[in-house]
Short mmCIF file of C-alpha atoms in Angstrom, two decimals:
data_model
loop_
_atom_site.label_atom_id
_atom_site.label_comp_id
_atom_site.label_asym_id
_atom_site.label_seq_id
_atom_site.Cartn_x
_atom_site.Cartn_y
_atom_site.Cartn_z
CA MET A 1 7.60 59.81 -30.53
CA ASP A 2 8.51 60.65 -26.93
CA ASN A 3 12.11 60.16 -25.93
CA ILE A 4 12.35 59.84 -22.17
CA LEU A 5 15.76 60.71 -20.82
CA ASP A 6 16.58 58.39 -17.98
CA ASP A 7 19.90 59.62 -16.74
CA MET A 8 21.15 60.71 -13.36
CA GLU A 9 21.17 64.45 -14.03
CA HIS A 10 17.63 64.60 -15.43
CA ARG A 11 16.28 62.34 -12.68
CA VAL A 12 17.76 64.52 -9.91
CA ARG A 13 16.60 67.77 -11.55
CA LYS A 14 13.08 66.35 -12.01
CA ILE A 15 12.86 65.33 -8.36
CA ILE A 16 14.04 68.80 -7.27
CA ALA A 17 11.53 70.52 -9.56
CA GLU A 18 8.65 68.38 -8.29
CA HIS A 19 9.39 68.49 -4.57
CA ARG A 20 11.32 71.70 -3.82
CA GLY A 21 9.70 73.52 -0.95
CA GLU A 22 7.92 70.46 0.44
CA ALA A 23 8.30 69.69 4.12
CA GLY A 24 11.26 67.42 4.73
CA PHE A 25 12.83 67.96 1.31
CA PRO A 26 16.63 68.38 1.57
CA GLU A 27 17.80 71.97 1.18
CA LEU A 28 21.02 72.56 -0.74
CA GLU A 29 22.22 75.26 1.66
CA ALA A 30 22.22 72.76 4.56
CA TYR A 31 25.01 70.87 2.77
CA GLY A 32 27.25 73.92 2.38
CA VAL A 33 27.03 73.86 -1.40
CA THR A 34 26.01 76.65 -3.77
CA GLU A 35 23.58 76.19 -6.64
CA GLU A 36 26.38 76.86 -9.13
CA GLN A 37 28.64 74.19 -7.57
CA PHE A 38 25.77 71.72 -7.65
CA ASP A 39 24.94 72.46 -11.29
CA ASP A 40 28.58 72.14 -12.35
CA TYR A 41 28.98 68.90 -10.41
CA LEU A 42 25.83 67.35 -11.93
CA PHE A 43 26.89 68.38 -15.43
CA ASP A 44 30.43 67.03 -15.04
CA LYS A 45 29.29 63.77 -13.45
CA GLN A 46 26.74 63.20 -16.21
CA ALA A 47 29.41 63.93 -18.84
CA ILE A 48 31.61 61.20 -17.35
CA ILE A 49 28.67 58.77 -17.25
CA ASP A 50 27.70 59.60 -20.84
CA ASP A 51 31.28 59.14 -22.01
CA ASP A 52 31.27 55.66 -20.51
CA ASP A 53 27.91 54.82 -22.08
CA SER A 54 28.59 55.89 -25.66
CA LEU A 55 28.11 52.47 -27.29
CA LYS A 56 28.68 53.56 -30.87
CA LYS A 57 32.02 55.14 -29.97
CA LYS A 58 32.97 52.21 -27.75
CA TYR A 59 32.23 49.55 -30.39
CA THR A 60 34.04 51.50 -33.08
CA ILE A 61 37.18 51.80 -30.99
CA TYR A 62 37.04 48.14 -29.93
CA SER A 63 36.70 47.12 -33.58
CA ILE A 64 39.72 49.18 -34.61
CA VAL A 65 41.80 47.89 -31.69
CA PHE A 66 40.79 44.31 -32.52
CA LEU A 67 41.74 44.72 -36.21
CA ILE A 68 45.21 46.21 -35.61
CA PRO A 69 46.90 42.78 -35.28
CA PHE A 70 45.27 41.64 -38.54
CA VAL A 71 46.72 44.66 -40.36
CA VAL A 72 50.16 43.84 -38.97
CA ILE A 73 49.82 40.13 -39.83
CA ALA A 74 48.79 41.04 -43.39
CA PHE A 75 52.38 42.08 -44.08
CA TYR A 76 53.57 38.56 -43.29
CA ASP A 77 52.71 35.08 -44.51
CA THR A 78 49.04 34.41 -43.90
CA THR A 79 48.71 31.08 -42.17
CA VAL A 80 46.25 29.63 -39.71
CA LYS A 81 48.81 30.04 -36.95
CA ASN A 82 49.29 33.74 -37.73
CA THR A 83 45.54 34.27 -37.94
CA LEU A 84 45.05 32.67 -34.53
CA ILE A 85 47.83 34.84 -33.13
CA ALA A 86 46.09 37.90 -34.58
CA VAL A 87 42.76 36.89 -33.02
CA GLY A 88 44.39 36.30 -29.64
CA SER A 89 46.34 39.55 -29.87
CA GLY A 90 43.18 41.46 -30.80
CA ILE A 91 41.33 40.06 -27.81
CA VAL A 92 44.22 40.92 -25.48
CA LEU A 93 44.45 44.47 -26.90
CA CYS A 94 40.70 44.95 -26.44
CA PHE A 95 40.95 43.77 -22.84
CA ILE A 96 43.85 46.15 -22.18
CA TYR A 97 41.88 49.01 -23.75
CA TYR A 98 38.89 48.11 -21.57
CA LEU A 99 41.02 48.16 -18.41
CA ILE A 100 42.58 51.50 -19.34
CA THR A 101 39.20 53.13 -20.04
CA MET A 102 37.76 51.80 -16.75
CA LEU A 103 40.79 53.13 -14.86
CA ILE A 104 40.52 56.54 -16.50
CA SER A 105 36.79 56.70 -15.72
CA LYS A 106 37.38 55.80 -12.06
CA ILE A 107 40.14 58.39 -11.78
CA ARG A 108 37.90 61.09 -13.31
CA MET A 109 35.06 60.17 -10.92
CA SER A 110 37.34 60.20 -7.88
CA ARG A 111 38.75 63.61 -8.84
CA LEU A 112 35.25 64.97 -9.27
CA ASN A 113 33.91 63.43 -6.07
CA ASN A 114 32.32 65.89 -3.61
CA GLU A 115 30.93 64.16 -0.52
CA ALA A 116 28.52 66.97 0.38
CA ILE A 117 26.90 66.96 -3.06
CA GLU A 118 26.81 63.15 -3.14
CA ARG A 119 24.99 63.14 0.23
CA TYR A 120 22.55 65.75 -1.10
CA ILE A 121 21.84 63.66 -4.23
CA ALA A 122 21.40 60.51 -2.10
CA ASP A 123 19.01 62.37 0.23
CA ILE A 124 16.99 63.68 -2.73
CA ILE A 125 16.63 60.17 -4.18
CA ARG A 126 15.79 58.76 -0.74
CA PHE A 127 13.12 61.49 -0.33
CA GLN A 128 11.61 60.56 -3.71
CA ASP A 129 11.59 56.86 -2.83
CA GLN A 130 9.75 57.57 0.44
CA GLN A 131 6.95 59.46 -1.33
CA PRO A 132 3.69 57.55 -1.72
CA GLY A 133 2.68 56.58 -5.23
#
C-alpha cells in the first residue's frame, strides 16, 4: 500500500525537486538564505506541526487530564453532585490544557519564524500553483 505524505516539508521539497532550474523558479540565494538554514528551518517547522498533529498523544493526554478529577473524587463520598463536579472539572482542565498547548505552539512558531524563508516557501508554492496541469 502506498502511503502518501502530505505535509508541508515534503510538499515544498517535492516542488523544489520538480521545478529547480526552470525559468522563473525562485532561487534560494536571492532571499539571503543558505541551503543549510533552509533545511534546518523546514525540519524544525515540520517538527512543530507534527507535534501539534499527533492525535494519539493528544487524546491520551486529554483522557488523563479529564480523569484526574474522578481520581480525586474517588477518595470522597461518591454522589451525583460530586460526579457532576468531576465532569465539569475535567472539561475545564482539558480546556486549560488545550489553551496552554496552543500558546506553547504559537510561541515556538514565532521564535522559529524567519521572514525570508517564509517568503521563499510562499513563492515556491505560488510558482507551483501557477503551473499548468
